[in-house]
PDB file of C-alpha atoms in Angstrom:
ATOM      1  CA  ALA F   1      16.662  -4.191   0.211  1.00 79.00           C
ATOM      2  CA  GLN F   2      13.064  -5.274  -0.011  1.00 85.00           C
ATOM      3  CA  SER F   3      11.242  -5.597  -3.344  1.00 91.00           C
ATOM      4  CA  VAL F   4       8.117  -7.081  -4.772  1.00 94.00           C
ATOM      5  CA  ALA F   5       7.482  -8.123  -8.423  1.00 96.00           C
ATOM      6  CA  GLN F   6       4.064  -8.534  -9.994  1.00 97.00           C
ATOM      7  CA  PRO F   7       4.945  -9.832 -13.461  1.00 96.00           C
ATOM      8  CA  GLU F   8       1.502  -9.361 -14.991  1.00 96.00           C
ATOM      9  CA  ASP F   9       0.064  -5.935 -15.658  1.00 95.00           C
ATOM     10  CA  GLN F  10      -3.351  -7.424 -16.348  1.00 97.00           C
ATOM     11  CA  VAL F  11      -5.092 -10.781 -15.829  1.00 98.00           C
ATOM     12  CA  ASN F  12      -8.319 -11.619 -17.636  1.00 97.00           C
ATOM     13  CA  VAL F  13     -10.478 -14.478 -16.456  1.00 98.00           C
ATOM     14  CA  ALA F  14     -13.994 -15.597 -17.172  1.00 98.00           C
ATOM     15  CA  GLU F  15     -16.563 -15.388 -14.433  1.00 97.00           C
ATOM     16  CA  GLY F  16     -16.788 -18.665 -12.536  1.00 97.00           C
ATOM     17  CA  ASN F  17     -13.229 -19.665 -13.461  1.00 98.00           C
ATOM     18  CA  PRO F  18     -10.403 -19.861 -10.947  1.00 97.00           C
ATOM     19  CA  LEU F  19      -8.039 -16.892 -10.868  1.00 97.00           C
ATOM     20  CA  THR F  20      -4.406 -16.429  -9.907  1.00 97.00           C
ATOM     21  CA  VAL F  21      -2.503 -13.175  -9.536  1.00 98.00           C
ATOM     22  CA  LYS F  22       1.222 -13.705  -9.176  1.00 98.00           C
ATOM     23  CA  CYS F  23       3.636 -12.100  -6.732  1.00 98.00           C
ATOM     24  CA  THR F  24       7.305 -12.744  -5.952  1.00 97.00           C
ATOM     25  CA  TYR F  25       9.323 -10.999  -3.311  1.00 95.00           C
ATOM     26  CA  SER F  26      12.886 -10.322  -2.139  1.00 93.00           C
ATOM     27  CA  VAL F  27      13.901  -9.594   1.458  1.00 88.00           C
ATOM     28  CA  SER F  28      17.094 -10.175   3.403  1.00 84.00           C
ATOM     29  CA  GLY F  29      15.263 -11.768   6.300  1.00 82.00           C
ATOM     30  CA  ASN F  30      11.883 -13.357   6.788  1.00 84.00           C
ATOM     31  CA  PRO F  31       8.901 -11.687   5.202  1.00 89.00           C
ATOM     32  CA  TYR F  32       5.527 -10.424   6.190  1.00 92.00           C
ATOM     33  CA  LEU F  33       3.444 -10.618   2.983  1.00 95.00           C
ATOM     34  CA  PHE F  34       0.190  -8.914   2.135  1.00 96.00           C
ATOM     35  CA  TRP F  35      -2.400  -8.429  -0.594  1.00 97.00           C
ATOM     36  CA  TYR F  36      -4.459  -5.314  -1.022  1.00 97.00           C
ATOM     37  CA  VAL F  37      -7.201  -4.446  -3.437  1.00 96.00           C
ATOM     38  CA  GLN F  38      -8.066  -1.070  -4.929  1.00 95.00           C
ATOM     39  CA  TYR F  39     -11.403  -0.256  -6.510  1.00 91.00           C
ATOM     40  CA  PRO F  40     -11.671   2.816  -8.866  1.00 85.00           C
ATOM     41  CA  ASN F  41     -11.144   6.149  -7.145  1.00 80.00           C
ATOM     42  CA  ARG F  42     -10.684   4.476  -3.755  1.00 82.00           C
ATOM     43  CA  GLY F  43      -7.895   3.823  -1.300  1.00 84.00           C
ATOM     44  CA  LEU F  44      -6.434   0.371  -0.814  1.00 92.00           C
ATOM     45  CA  GLN F  45      -8.238  -2.248   1.217  1.00 94.00           C
ATOM     46  CA  PHE F  46      -6.566  -5.104   3.048  1.00 94.00           C
ATOM     47  CA  LEU F  47      -7.323  -8.637   1.735  1.00 96.00           C
ATOM     48  CA  LEU F  48      -5.001 -10.965   3.604  1.00 95.00           C
ATOM     49  CA  LYS F  49      -1.585 -11.473   5.117  1.00 94.00           C
ATOM     50  CA  TYR F  50       1.033 -14.076   5.812  1.00 93.00           C
ATOM     51  CA  ILE F  51       2.928 -13.688   9.056  1.00 89.00           C
ATOM     52  CA  THR F  52       3.888 -17.153  10.095  1.00 85.00           C
ATOM     53  CA  GLY F  53       2.490 -20.651  10.271  1.00 86.00           C
ATOM     54  CA  ASP F  54       0.281 -22.270   7.684  1.00 89.00           C
ATOM     55  CA  ASN F  55       1.454 -21.469   4.166  1.00 91.00           C
ATOM     56  CA  LEU F  56      -2.090 -21.125   2.874  1.00 95.00           C
ATOM     57  CA  VAL F  57      -3.861 -18.073   4.194  1.00 95.00           C
ATOM     58  CA  LYS F  58      -7.425 -17.146   3.697  1.00 95.00           C
ATOM     59  CA  GLY F  59      -8.760 -13.599   3.479  1.00 94.00           C
ATOM     60  CA  SER F  60     -11.713 -11.446   2.607  1.00 91.00           C
ATOM     61  CA  TYR F  61     -14.173 -12.116  -0.250  1.00 92.00           C
ATOM     62  CA  GLY F  62     -13.097 -15.732  -0.739  1.00 95.00           C
ATOM     63  CA  PHE F  63      -9.517 -14.909  -1.614  1.00 97.00           C
ATOM     64  CA  GLU F  64      -6.585 -16.999  -0.479  1.00 97.00           C
ATOM     65  CA  ALA F  65      -2.855 -16.922  -0.997  1.00 97.00           C
ATOM     66  CA  GLU F  66      -0.074 -19.431  -0.724  1.00 95.00           C
ATOM     67  CA  PHE F  67       3.337 -18.631   0.724  1.00 95.00           C
ATOM     68  CA  ASN F  68       6.163 -20.548  -0.966  1.00 95.00           C
ATOM     69  CA  LYS F  69       9.495 -19.846   0.649  1.00 92.00           C
ATOM     70  CA  SER F  70      11.636 -21.785  -1.856  1.00 93.00           C
ATOM     71  CA  GLN F  71      10.130 -19.942  -4.777  1.00 95.00           C
ATOM     72  CA  THR F  72       9.851 -16.629  -2.829  1.00 95.00           C
ATOM     73  CA  SER F  73       6.229 -16.323  -4.054  1.00 97.00           C
ATOM     74  CA  PHE F  74       2.863 -15.381  -2.568  1.00 97.00           C
ATOM     75  CA  HIS F  75       0.331 -15.775  -5.335  1.00 98.00           C
ATOM     76  CA  LEU F  76      -3.265 -14.675  -4.786  1.00 98.00           C
ATOM     77  CA  LYS F  77      -5.979 -17.168  -5.711  1.00 98.00           C
ATOM     78  CA  LYS F  78      -9.731 -17.562  -5.814  1.00 97.00           C
ATOM     79  CA  PRO F  79     -11.594 -20.710  -6.854  1.00 96.00           C
ATOM     80  CA  SER F  80     -14.409 -18.947  -8.719  1.00 97.00           C
ATOM     81  CA  ALA F  81     -14.063 -15.387  -9.979  1.00 97.00           C
ATOM     82  CA  LEU F  82     -16.880 -12.827  -9.824  1.00 96.00           C
ATOM     83  CA  VAL F  83     -17.306  -9.778 -12.052  1.00 95.00           C
ATOM     84  CA  SER F  84     -17.218  -7.699  -8.873  1.00 94.00           C
ATOM     85  CA  ASP F  85     -13.634  -8.946  -8.253  1.00 95.00           C
ATOM     86  CA  SER F  86     -12.461  -6.736 -11.105  1.00 96.00           C
ATOM     87  CA  ALA F  87     -10.044  -4.279  -9.530  1.00 96.00           C
ATOM     88  CA  LEU F  88      -6.339  -3.427  -9.069  1.00 96.00           C
ATOM     89  CA  TYR F  89      -4.486  -5.800  -6.833  1.00 97.00           C
ATOM     90  CA  PHE F  90      -1.240  -5.010  -4.965  1.00 97.00           C
ATOM     91  CA  CYS F  91       1.230  -7.359  -3.312  1.00 97.00           C
ATOM     92  CA  ALA F  92       3.373  -5.921  -0.489  1.00 96.00           C
ATOM     93  CA  VAL F  93       6.214  -7.071   1.718  1.00 93.00           C
ATOM     94  CA  ARG F  94       7.738  -6.064   5.030  1.00 89.00           C
ATOM     95  CA  ASP F  95      10.999  -7.517   6.221  1.00 80.00           C
ATOM     96  CA  LYS F  96      10.266  -8.679   9.806  1.00 73.00           C
ATOM     97  CA  THR F  97      13.793  -9.610  10.766  1.00 67.00           C
ATOM     98  CA  SER F  98      15.697  -6.487   9.707  1.00 67.00           C
ATOM     99  CA  GLY F  99      13.866  -4.171  12.118  1.00 69.00           C
ATOM    100  CA  THR F 100      12.501  -2.060   9.323  1.00 72.00           C
ATOM    101  CA  TYR F 101       8.902  -0.938   9.349  1.00 83.00           C
ATOM    102  CA  LYS F 102       8.691  -0.224   5.654  1.00 89.00           C
ATOM    103  CA  TYR F 103       5.913  -1.794   3.596  1.00 92.00           C
ATOM    104  CA  ILE F 104       7.066  -2.058  -0.011  1.00 92.00           C
ATOM    105  CA  PHE F 105       4.501  -2.545  -2.802  1.00 95.00           C
ATOM    106  CA  GLY F 106       4.531  -4.090  -6.239  1.00 95.00           C
ATOM    107  CA  THR F 107       3.387  -2.283  -9.347  1.00 95.00           C
ATOM    108  CA  GLY F 108      -0.035  -3.799  -9.221  1.00 96.00           C
ATOM    109  CA  THR F 109      -2.052  -6.235 -11.413  1.00 97.00           C
ATOM    110  CA  ARG F 110      -5.357  -5.261 -12.921  1.00 96.00           C
ATOM    111  CA  LEU F 111      -7.832  -8.132 -12.747  1.00 97.00           C
ATOM    112  CA  LYS F 112     -10.677  -8.178 -15.257  1.00 97.00           C
ATOM    113  CA  VAL F 113     -13.392 -10.709 -14.763  1.00 97.00           C
ATOM    114  CA  LEU F 114     -15.489 -11.180 -17.892  1.00 96.00           C
ATOM    115  CA  ALA F 115     -19.155 -12.065 -17.720  1.00 93.00           C
TER     116      ALA F 115
ATOM    117  CA  ASN X   1     -14.890   5.568  13.356  1.00 63.00           C
ATOM    118  CA  ALA X   2     -13.218   7.717  10.634  1.00 75.00           C
ATOM    119  CA  GLY X   3     -10.010   5.706  10.290  1.00 93.00           C
ATOM    120  CA  VAL X   4      -7.492   7.561   8.140  1.00 96.00           C
ATOM    121  CA  THR X   5      -8.550  10.941   6.748  1.00 96.00           C
ATOM    122  CA  GLN X   6      -6.590  12.871   4.121  1.00 96.00           C
ATOM    123  CA  THR X   7      -7.090  16.520   3.243  1.00 96.00           C
ATOM    124  CA  PRO X   8      -7.462  17.968   0.684  1.00 96.00           C
ATOM    125  CA  LYS X   9      -8.861  15.430  -1.788  1.00 95.00           C
ATOM    126  CA  PHE X  10      -7.898  17.433  -4.867  1.00 96.00           C
ATOM    127  CA  ARG X  11      -5.396  20.188  -5.464  1.00 96.00           C
ATOM    128  CA  VAL X  12      -3.899  21.955  -8.468  1.00 97.00           C
ATOM    129  CA  LEU X  13      -0.614  23.764  -8.039  1.00 96.00           C
ATOM    130  CA  LYS X  14       1.615  25.823 -10.278  1.00 97.00           C
ATOM    131  CA  THR X  15       5.285  24.874 -10.617  1.00 97.00           C
ATOM    132  CA  GLY X  16       7.233  26.305  -7.676  1.00 96.00           C
ATOM    133  CA  GLN X  17       4.218  26.622  -5.313  1.00 97.00           C
ATOM    134  CA  SER X  18       4.302  24.930  -1.925  1.00 95.00           C
ATOM    135  CA  MET X  19       1.586  22.987  -0.129  1.00 95.00           C
ATOM    136  CA  THR X  20       1.043  20.623   2.792  1.00 97.00           C
ATOM    137  CA  LEU X  21      -1.053  17.491   2.714  1.00 97.00           C
ATOM    138  CA  LEU X  22      -2.568  16.430   6.074  1.00 97.00           C
ATOM    139  CA  CYS X  23      -3.111  12.914   7.261  1.00 97.00           C
ATOM    140  CA  ALA X  24      -5.025  12.174  10.436  1.00 97.00           C
ATOM    141  CA  GLN X  25      -5.755   8.818  12.030  1.00 97.00           C
ATOM    142  CA  ASP X  26      -7.976   8.121  15.031  1.00 95.00           C
ATOM    143  CA  MET X  27      -6.839   4.556  15.697  1.00 94.00           C
ATOM    144  CA  ASN X  28      -3.939   5.425  17.988  1.00 94.00           C
ATOM    145  CA  HIS X  29      -1.482   3.852  15.545  1.00 94.00           C
ATOM    146  CA  GLU X  30       2.252   4.279  16.000  1.00 94.00           C
ATOM    147  CA  TYR X  31       3.279   3.896  12.390  1.00 94.00           C
ATOM    148  CA  MET X  32       2.273   6.244   9.583  1.00 96.00           C
ATOM    149  CA  TYR X  33       3.283   6.336   5.892  1.00 96.00           C
ATOM    150  CA  TRP X  34       3.044   8.477   2.773  1.00 97.00           C
ATOM    151  CA  TYR X  35       2.879   6.826  -0.647  1.00 97.00           C
ATOM    152  CA  ARG X  36       2.506   8.097  -4.163  1.00 97.00           C
ATOM    153  CA  GLN X  37       0.713   6.149  -6.869  1.00 95.00           C
ATOM    154  CA  ASP X  38       1.595   6.566 -10.513  1.00 94.00           C
ATOM    155  CA  PRO X  39       0.473   4.505 -13.494  1.00 88.00           C
ATOM    156  CA  GLY X  40       2.770   1.555 -14.085  1.00 86.00           C
ATOM    157  CA  MET X  41       4.807   2.361 -10.960  1.00 89.00           C
ATOM    158  CA  GLY X  42       2.464   1.027  -8.274  1.00 91.00           C
ATOM    159  CA  LEU X  43       2.731   2.581  -4.815  1.00 94.00           C
ATOM    160  CA  ARG X  44       6.106   3.987  -3.852  1.00 95.00           C
ATOM    161  CA  LEU X  45       7.011   4.904  -0.292  1.00 95.00           C
ATOM    162  CA  ILE X  46       7.925   8.594   0.216  1.00 96.00           C
ATOM    163  CA  HIS X  47       8.465   8.884   3.952  1.00 96.00           C
ATOM    164  CA  TYR X  48       7.312   7.134   7.053  1.00 94.00           C
ATOM    165  CA  SER X  49       7.207   7.518  10.803  1.00 94.00           C
ATOM    166  CA  VAL X  50       7.434   4.967  13.598  1.00 91.00           C
ATOM    167  CA  GLY X  51       6.322   7.341  16.336  1.00 92.00           C
ATOM    168  CA  GLU X  52       5.630  10.867  17.351  1.00 94.00           C
ATOM    169  CA  GLY X  53       8.637  13.089  16.572  1.00 93.00           C
ATOM    170  CA  THR X  54      10.332  10.548  14.262  1.00 93.00           C
ATOM    171  CA  THR X  55      10.449  10.349  10.488  1.00 94.00           C
ATOM    172  CA  ALA X  56      12.416   8.308   7.991  1.00 93.00           C
ATOM    173  CA  LYS X  57      13.019   8.288   4.262  1.00 93.00           C
ATOM    174  CA  GLY X  58      11.360   5.788   1.972  1.00 92.00           C
ATOM    175  CA  GLU X  59      12.015   4.922  -1.657  1.00 91.00           C
ATOM    176  CA  VAL X  60      11.351   8.333  -3.268  1.00 96.00           C
ATOM    177  CA  PRO X  61      11.891  11.067  -0.609  1.00 96.00           C
ATOM    178  CA  ASP X  62      13.429  13.793  -2.798  1.00 96.00           C
ATOM    179  CA  GLY X  63      11.362  16.960  -3.059  1.00 96.00           C
ATOM    180  CA  TYR X  64       9.235  16.170   0.014  1.00 97.00           C
ATOM    181  CA  ASN X  65       9.402  16.825   3.727  1.00 97.00           C
ATOM    182  CA  VAL X  66       7.343  15.373   6.539  1.00 97.00           C
ATOM    183  CA  SER X  67       6.553  16.078  10.144  1.00 97.00           C
ATOM    184  CA  ARG X  68       4.957  14.063  12.978  1.00 97.00           C
ATOM    185  CA  LEU X  69       4.452  16.568  15.759  1.00 95.00           C
ATOM    186  CA  LYS X  70       1.357  14.689  17.070  1.00 95.00           C
ATOM    187  CA  LYS X  71       0.829  10.976  17.123  1.00 96.00           C
ATOM    188  CA  GLN X  72      -2.384  11.200  15.159  1.00 97.00           C
ATOM    189  CA  ASN X  73      -1.111  13.499  12.387  1.00 97.00           C
ATOM    190  CA  PHE X  74       1.456  13.045   9.620  1.00 98.00           C
ATOM    191  CA  LEU X  75       2.072  15.985   7.310  1.00 98.00           C
ATOM    192  CA  LEU X  76       3.609  15.788   3.873  1.00 98.00           C
ATOM    193  CA  GLY X  77       5.047  18.981   2.437  1.00 97.00           C
ATOM    194  CA  LEU X  78       6.103  20.055  -1.063  1.00 95.00           C
ATOM    195  CA  GLU X  79       8.306  23.124  -0.737  1.00 91.00           C
ATOM    196  CA  SER X  80       8.605  23.831  -4.518  1.00 95.00           C
ATOM    197  CA  ALA X  81       6.238  21.725  -6.551  1.00 95.00           C
ATOM    198  CA  ALA X  82       7.360  20.237  -9.844  1.00 96.00           C
ATOM    199  CA  PRO X  83       5.253  18.606 -12.636  1.00 96.00           C
ATOM    200  CA  SER X  84       6.959  15.292 -11.769  1.00 96.00           C
ATOM    201  CA  GLN X  85       5.101  15.444  -8.443  1.00 97.00           C
ATOM    202  CA  THR X  86       1.739  15.134 -10.162  1.00 97.00           C
ATOM    203  CA  SER X  87       0.384  11.996  -8.602  1.00 97.00           C
ATOM    204  CA  VAL X  88      -2.145  10.503  -6.297  1.00 96.00           C
ATOM    205  CA  TYR X  89      -0.910  10.521  -2.728  1.00 97.00           C
ATOM    206  CA  PHE X  90      -2.010   8.026  -0.069  1.00 96.00           C
ATOM    207  CA  CYS X  91      -1.499   8.089   3.597  1.00 97.00           C
ATOM    208  CA  ALA X  92      -1.579   4.907   5.653  1.00 96.00           C
ATOM    209  CA  SER X  93      -1.223   3.873   9.300  1.00 96.00           C
ATOM    210  CA  SER X  94      -0.515   0.722  11.158  1.00 93.00           C
ATOM    211  CA  SER X  95      -0.461  -0.570  14.674  1.00 89.00           C
ATOM    212  CA  SER X  96       2.845  -1.550  16.311  1.00 83.00           C
ATOM    213  CA  ASP X  97       1.256  -4.524  18.008  1.00 81.00           C
ATOM    214  CA  SER X  98       2.786  -7.846  17.067  1.00 76.00           C
ATOM    215  CA  GLY X  99       0.244  -9.831  15.092  1.00 74.00           C
ATOM    216  CA  ASP X 100      -1.609  -6.729  13.999  1.00 79.00           C
ATOM    217  CA  GLU X 101       0.498  -5.887  10.991  1.00 83.00           C
ATOM    218  CA  LYS X 102      -1.832  -4.256   8.490  1.00 90.00           C
ATOM    219  CA  LEU X 103      -1.978  -0.909   6.771  1.00 93.00           C
ATOM    220  CA  PHE X 104      -5.104   1.201   6.856  1.00 94.00           C
ATOM    221  CA  PHE X 105      -5.294   3.665   3.936  1.00 95.00           C
ATOM    222  CA  GLY X 106      -6.897   7.038   3.439  1.00 95.00           C
ATOM    223  CA  SER X 107      -8.895   7.786   0.310  1.00 93.00           C
ATOM    224  CA  GLY X 108      -6.125   9.674  -1.401  1.00 94.00           C
ATOM    225  CA  THR X 109      -5.234  13.191  -2.608  1.00 96.00           C
ATOM    226  CA  GLN X 110      -5.080  13.827  -6.331  1.00 96.00           C
ATOM    227  CA  LEU X 111      -2.414  16.492  -7.013  1.00 97.00           C
ATOM    228  CA  SER X 112      -1.763  18.125 -10.289  1.00 97.00           C
ATOM    229  CA  VAL X 113       1.312  20.396 -10.794  1.00 97.00           C
ATOM    230  CA  LEU X 114       1.075  22.579 -13.889  1.00 96.00           C
TER     231      LEU X 114
END
């Protein structure tokens, strides 16, 4: 079965500092991995994905994420946080080798960037 | 381009009432999904569909039914609503094209069951 763990309910970071939001996953095969962001009273917006190839993927708004197969992790990063990055972030996984089309999400991490 | 549209946006039901949530997408996507979002639980998959006329159970399917009679529409039904179904419901769709794996979400339906 697929699963995603986001160990931190909330991450606080000062504006201008680097940020990391953690995600670990479990799939029986090889994963597709995703990050989505949700602003208040809105639906989820796609940030970036890992499908294959380079372990470091770049996405929208200056975010990037690193796929680490040995640690089964896909942490979201940004070199310099902005107050406007404050939102709820979700990691998601889809098992690409099992033939399933299910996207399974983590519980979310609330990012607060302090001015 | 409207993307994924959910109706209604808000609804209040009494326990035991029934209702249907409608999701419509105009991107010709094969795959469609219904999720519920609850505090501390993240998004949980209720049901999904990989094509017109097909549906499958997700993580939390009990108490819900779905139908995909047309490719662009995915309906979520509650036959007898319970307070535990108070939640925000999101519909999403995705292309089946390899390399285009990405979910597009609607803006959500806030449902309260009293």
